[in-house]
Coordinates of C-alpha atoms in Angstrom, one line a residue:
M71 CA -26.7 5.5 2.3
L72 CA -30.3 6.5 1.6
Q73 CA -30.9 9.8 -0.2
S74 CA -32.6 12.4 2.0
P75 CA -35.2 14.9 0.7
L76 CA -34.0 18.1 -0.9
R77 CA -33.8 20.9 1.6
E78 CA -33.9 24.6 0.9
H79 CA -31.8 25.6 3.9
S80 CA -29.2 24.2 6.3
R81 CA -27.6 25.4 9.5
I82 CA -25.1 24.6 12.2
L83 CA -26.9 22.6 14.9
G84 CA -24.0 21.9 17.3
L85 CA -20.4 23.0 18.0
G86 CA -17.5 21.4 19.8
A87 CA -13.9 22.1 20.6
Y88 CA -10.8 20.4 21.8
R89 CA -7.9 22.4 23.3
P90 CA -4.7 20.5 24.3
D91 CA -3.6 20.8 27.9
V92 CA 0.0 22.1 27.3
I93 CA 0.2 25.9 27.3
V94 CA 3.2 27.4 25.6
T95 CA 3.9 31.0 26.6
N96 CA 5.9 33.6 24.6
D97 CA 8.7 33.3 27.1
D98 CA 8.8 29.6 26.4
V99 CA 9.0 30.3 22.6
C100 CA 11.8 32.7 23.2
Q101 CA 14.0 29.9 24.4
W102 CA 14.3 28.9 20.8
I103 CA 14.2 32.2 18.9
E104 CA 15.8 35.5 19.6
S105 CA 12.7 37.5 20.5
S106 CA 10.7 38.7 23.4
D107 CA 7.2 38.5 24.9
E108 CA 6.7 42.2 24.1
W109 CA 7.7 41.8 20.4
I110 CA 5.4 38.8 19.8
R111 CA 2.5 40.5 21.5
Q112 CA 3.0 43.7 19.5
R113 CA 3.5 42.0 16.1
T114 CA 0.9 39.2 16.4
G115 CA -1.3 39.7 19.5
I116 CA -0.4 36.2 20.7
V117 CA 0.2 35.6 24.4
T118 CA -0.1 31.8 24.6
R119 CA -0.7 28.8 22.4
H120 CA -2.0 25.3 23.1
R121 CA 0.1 22.3 22.0
A122 CA -0.7 18.6 22.1
K123 CA 1.4 16.0 23.9
A124 CA 3.3 13.5 21.8
D125 CA 0.7 10.8 22.3
V126 CA -2.2 13.0 21.2
S127 CA -3.0 12.8 17.5
V128 CA -5.0 14.8 15.0
I129 CA -7.7 12.1 15.1
D130 CA -7.8 12.2 18.9
M131 CA -8.4 15.9 18.9
A132 CA -11.0 15.7 16.1
E133 CA -12.8 13.0 18.1
G134 CA -13.0 15.2 21.2
A135 CA -14.4 18.1 19.3
A136 CA -16.8 16.0 17.3
R137 CA -18.3 14.3 20.4
E138 CA -19.2 17.7 21.9
A139 CA -20.7 18.9 18.6
L140 CA -22.8 15.8 18.3
K141 CA -24.0 16.1 21.9
Q142 CA -24.9 19.8 21.4
A143 CA -26.7 18.9 18.1
G144 CA -28.7 16.2 19.8
I145 CA -28.0 13.5 17.2
E146 CA -26.2 10.2 17.2
A147 CA -23.1 9.5 15.0
S148 CA -25.0 6.8 13.2
Q149 CA -27.2 9.5 11.8
L150 CA -24.3 11.3 10.0
G151 CA -24.5 11.2 6.2
A152 CA -20.9 12.4 5.8
V153 CA -17.8 13.1 7.9
I154 CA -15.4 15.8 6.6
V155 CA -12.0 16.6 8.3
S156 CA -10.1 19.7 7.3
T157 CA -6.4 19.3 8.1
V158 CA -2.9 19.7 6.8
T159 CA -1.2 17.9 9.7
H160 CA -2.6 14.3 9.5
P161 CA 0.7 12.5 9.2
Y162 CA -0.5 10.0 6.6
A163 CA -1.1 10.8 3.0
T164 CA -3.6 8.0 3.1
P165 CA -5.9 6.7 4.6
S166 CA -7.8 9.8 5.6
A167 CA -8.2 11.1 9.2
A168 CA -11.9 11.3 8.4
A169 CA -12.3 7.6 7.8
A170 CA -10.7 6.8 11.2
L171 CA -12.8 9.4 12.9
A172 CA -16.0 8.1 11.5
D173 CA -15.1 4.6 12.8
R174 CA -14.3 5.9 16.2
L175 CA -17.6 7.8 16.5
G176 CA -19.7 4.9 15.1
A177 CA -20.6 6.8 11.9
T178 CA -19.8 3.8 9.6
P179 CA -20.7 3.5 6.7
A180 CA -20.9 7.3 6.2
P181 CA -18.6 8.6 3.5
A182 CA -15.6 10.3 5.0
F183 CA -12.9 12.4 3.4
D184 CA -10.2 15.0 4.3
I185 CA -9.8 18.5 2.9
S186 CA -6.4 20.0 2.4
A187 CA -7.1 23.8 2.3
A188 CA -5.0 24.9 5.2
C189 CA -6.5 27.9 7.1
A190 CA -9.5 28.1 4.8
G191 CA -10.2 24.4 5.2
Y192 CA -13.0 24.8 7.7
C193 CA -14.9 27.3 5.5
Y194 CA -14.4 24.9 2.6
G195 CA -15.9 22.1 4.8
I196 CA -18.9 24.3 5.7
A197 CA -19.5 25.0 2.0
Q198 CA -19.5 21.3 1.2
G199 CA -21.5 20.3 4.2
D200 CA -24.2 22.9 3.3
A201 CA -24.3 21.6 -0.2
L202 CA -24.6 18.0 0.9
V203 CA -27.5 18.7 3.2
R204 CA -29.4 20.9 0.8
S205 CA -29.0 18.5 -2.1
G206 CA -30.4 15.6 -0.1
T207 CA -27.1 13.7 -0.3
A208 CA -26.9 13.7 3.5
E209 CA -29.3 14.8 6.4
Y210 CA -26.5 15.6 8.8
V211 CA -22.8 16.3 8.1
L212 CA -20.0 16.5 10.6
V213 CA -17.3 19.1 9.7
V214 CA -14.1 19.2 11.7
G215 CA -11.0 21.4 11.6
A216 CA -8.2 19.6 13.4
E217 CA -4.5 20.5 13.4
K218 CA -1.4 19.3 15.2
L219 CA 0.9 22.0 13.8
S220 CA 3.5 21.4 16.5
D221 CA 4.5 18.2 14.6
F222 CA 5.5 20.4 11.6
I223 CA 7.4 23.3 13.1
D224 CA 11.1 24.0 13.6
N225 CA 11.1 25.8 16.9
T226 CA 14.2 27.8 15.8
E227 CA 12.6 29.1 12.6
R228 CA 11.4 32.7 12.9
S229 CA 8.9 33.2 10.1
M230 CA 6.0 31.3 11.7
S231 CA 6.9 28.7 14.2
F232 CA 6.1 31.0 17.2
L233 CA 2.6 31.6 15.7
L234 CA 1.3 28.1 15.6
G235 CA -0.8 26.1 18.0
D236 CA -2.8 22.8 18.1
G237 CA -6.5 22.0 18.5
A238 CA -9.7 21.0 16.9
G239 CA -13.2 22.4 16.4
A240 CA -16.2 20.7 15.0
V241 CA -19.8 21.4 13.9
V242 CA -22.8 19.3 12.8
I243 CA -24.7 20.7 9.9
G244 CA -28.3 19.7 9.4
P245 CA -31.6 20.8 7.7
S246 CA -33.2 24.1 8.7
D247 CA -36.5 25.9 8.1
I248 CA -34.6 29.2 7.8
P249 CA -31.4 30.2 6.0
G250 CA -28.6 29.2 8.3
I251 CA -25.6 29.2 6.0
S252 CA -25.3 31.8 3.2
P253 CA -23.8 31.2 -0.2
S254 CA -20.1 30.6 0.2
V255 CA -17.5 32.9 -1.5
W256 CA -14.4 30.9 -2.0
G257 CA -11.5 30.5 -4.3
S258 CA -7.7 30.3 -4.7
D259 CA -4.7 32.2 -6.1
G260 CA -2.1 29.6 -7.1
S261 CA 0.3 32.3 -8.3
K262 CA 1.2 32.7 -4.7
W263 CA 1.5 29.0 -4.1
D264 CA 5.0 29.3 -2.6
V265 CA 4.5 32.0 0.0
I266 CA 3.3 29.6 2.7
G267 CA 4.2 25.9 2.8
M268 CA 6.7 23.3 3.7
S269 CA 10.5 23.5 3.8
R270 CA 10.7 20.5 1.5
S271 CA 8.7 17.8 0.0
L272 CA 8.6 14.1 1.1
L273 CA 10.4 13.2 -2.1
D274 CA 13.2 15.6 -1.0
V275 CA 13.3 13.8 2.3
R276 CA 13.6 10.4 0.6
S277 CA 16.3 11.6 -1.6
L278 CA 18.3 13.2 1.2
S279 CA 17.9 10.0 3.3
L280 CA 19.1 7.8 0.5
D281 CA 22.1 10.1 0.0
A282 CA 22.9 9.9 3.8
E283 CA 22.5 6.1 3.7
A284 CA 24.9 5.8 0.8
A285 CA 27.5 7.9 2.6
G286 CA 26.9 5.9 5.8
S287 CA 26.0 8.9 7.9
L288 CA 23.6 11.8 8.1
A289 CA 26.7 13.9 8.1
A290 CA 26.5 13.7 4.3
V291 CA 23.8 16.3 4.4
A292 CA 24.9 18.1 7.6
G293 CA 26.3 21.1 5.8
E294 CA 23.0 22.2 4.4
F295 CA 20.4 20.6 6.6
G296 CA 22.0 20.2 10.0
D297 CA 23.3 17.1 11.8
S298 CA 20.1 15.3 12.8
E299 CA 17.2 13.5 11.3
Q300 CA 14.9 16.2 12.7
K301 CA 16.5 18.7 10.3
L302 CA 15.4 16.6 7.4
W303 CA 11.7 16.7 8.5
P304 CA 9.5 19.1 6.4
T305 CA 8.4 22.1 8.5
M306 CA 6.2 25.1 8.0
R307 CA 7.6 28.3 6.4
Q308 CA 6.1 31.6 5.2
D309 CA 6.9 34.9 3.5
G310 CA 5.4 36.9 6.3
P311 CA 5.2 40.4 4.6
S312 CA 3.6 38.9 1.4
V313 CA 1.0 37.0 3.4
F314 CA 0.2 40.0 5.5
R315 CA -0.3 42.3 2.5
W316 CA -2.5 39.7 0.8
A317 CA -4.6 39.0 3.8
V318 CA -5.1 42.6 4.7
W319 CA -6.0 44.0 1.2
E320 CA -7.6 41.0 -0.6
M321 CA -9.5 39.2 2.2
A322 CA -11.4 42.3 3.2
K323 CA -12.8 42.3 -0.3
T324 CA -13.7 38.6 0.0
A325 CA -15.5 39.4 3.3
K326 CA -17.5 42.2 1.7
R327 CA -18.5 39.8 -1.2
A328 CA -19.7 37.3 1.4
L329 CA -21.9 39.9 3.0
E330 CA -23.3 40.9 -0.4
A331 CA -24.0 37.2 -1.2
A332 CA -25.9 36.9 2.0
G333 CA -27.8 40.2 1.3
L334 CA -26.6 41.8 4.5
Q335 CA -24.9 44.9 5.7
P336 CA -22.2 45.0 8.4
E337 CA -24.7 46.3 11.0
D338 CA -26.8 43.1 10.5
L339 CA -24.0 41.0 12.0
A340 CA -23.8 39.9 15.6
A341 CA -20.3 38.7 15.3
F342 CA -17.2 38.5 13.0
V343 CA -15.1 35.4 13.2
P344 CA -12.0 35.7 11.0
H345 CA -9.2 33.2 10.7
Q346 CA -7.0 33.7 13.8
A347 CA -3.8 34.5 11.9
N348 CA -2.6 37.7 13.4
M349 CA -4.3 40.3 15.6
R350 CA -3.1 43.1 13.4
I351 CA -4.8 41.5 10.3
I352 CA -8.0 41.1 12.3
D353 CA -7.9 44.8 13.4
E354 CA -7.3 46.0 9.8
M355 CA -10.1 43.9 8.5
V356 CA -12.5 45.3 11.1
K357 CA -11.6 48.8 9.9
Q358 CA -12.0 48.0 6.2
L359 CA -15.3 46.3 6.7
K360 CA -16.4 49.3 8.9
L361 CA -18.0 47.0 11.4
P362 CA -20.0 48.8 14.1
E363 CA -19.0 48.4 17.8
S364 CA -22.1 46.2 18.2
V365 CA -20.4 43.5 16.3
V366 CA -18.4 41.2 18.6
V367 CA -15.1 40.2 17.0
A368 CA -13.5 36.9 17.8
R369 CA -9.9 37.3 19.1
D370 CA -9.1 33.7 20.2
I371 CA -5.6 34.1 18.7
A372 CA -4.4 35.7 22.0
E373 CA -4.8 32.5 23.9
A374 CA -4.7 29.9 21.1
G375 CA -2.3 31.1 18.5
N376 CA -2.9 30.2 14.8
T377 CA -4.4 26.8 14.6
S378 CA -5.0 26.7 10.8
A379 CA -8.2 24.8 9.9
A380 CA -9.2 24.6 13.6
S381 CA -9.0 28.3 14.0
I382 CA -12.5 29.5 13.2
P383 CA -14.5 26.8 15.0
L384 CA -12.3 27.2 18.1
A385 CA -12.7 30.9 18.0
T386 CA -16.5 30.5 17.5
H387 CA -16.6 28.1 20.5
R388 CA -14.9 30.6 22.8
L389 CA -17.0 33.5 21.5
L390 CA -20.2 31.7 22.4
Q391 CA -18.9 30.6 25.8
E392 CA -18.0 34.2 26.6
N393 CA -21.1 35.7 24.9
P394 CA -24.0 33.2 25.1
Q395 CA -26.4 35.9 24.1
L396 CA -25.0 35.8 20.5
S397 CA -26.6 32.4 19.9
G398 CA -29.0 32.7 17.0
G399 CA -27.3 35.8 15.7
L400 CA -25.5 36.2 12.4
A401 CA -21.7 35.7 12.1
L402 CA -19.4 36.4 9.2
Q403 CA -16.6 33.9 9.0
I404 CA -13.6 34.0 6.7
G405 CA -10.6 31.7 6.3
F406 CA -7.5 32.3 4.3
G407 CA -4.1 30.6 4.0
A408 CA -1.6 28.4 2.1
G409 CA -2.4 27.8 -1.5
L410 CA -3.3 30.6 -1.4
V411 CA -6.9 29.7 -0.7
F412 CA -9.8 31.6 0.9
G413 CA -13.4 31.0 1.9
A414 CA -16.1 32.9 3.6
Q415 CA -19.8 32.7 4.5
V416 CA -22.4 34.1 6.9
I417 CA -23.8 31.6 9.4
V418 CA -26.4 31.6 12.1
L419 CA -24.6 30.9 15.3
P420 CA -25.7 27.7 17.1

């Protein structure tokens, strides 16, 4: 594709969202785990979560969100210089969800690639989209966070299955005459690699399946992994207390660094859009950042649950639907999750 001119600034030009039709309540969740609606609300702030039907894929949801973002931005898919999809739930290691999405949208031959950075994936995508536009590598970049976490949960598992939902959010980044995306503050802490992740690797699944085949029955592994193929499937797990402590104490520091990088004070913000992991984490971050009451805080987790890479764009979409006067204001966004990874930047709301 042709090189675009160097740009001093970029910004988000359009925003889109896809929320699946199936609504799962806390009472629904409590059919599988010993808990209650009251306990889940008190500990997480979640009331409902959206989950996709079996025939709805990560790519389907990404397409729905992307088409709305393109329409809002007023550009055609053929104008895209890159397509980035942040996801950890595309069921194929290769090819990428982004390549299929680019084809569906009509963005071919734009370069397309996936990012695996869990709940920080969207902020990672924003950092890369901003850099691509400003460097002249692309004039417009589509960044999508899309997750079908319901494909990777064990409903009877108590550490995080009840937290998770499905959905997709997308933005189009393009050139701007004013600063629209601040320098990104991002990084990782691999020493905590094992506190959020999968119950087993695909190599483990292959080994267990071969063992079962050799024995002539899945009963060969029933003692440790249950009596069905479903029990062999890798599902999400977390060490909740460790994640909570890290998110509360370390991510507030990252958010402060993002404000400093943007040259801003908390009172300059119109909105705060943190990753929708847990309402208690959000509340604690608001306290540590000393945000004034004038700053509107996104709390999409109550209706959507934790949607990983889709969390921030979905929360931003709802925020602007409910508070259209915030358009053009400054929002601090921060994502953090498995890896452990984190990313934050200040944006001008589309």
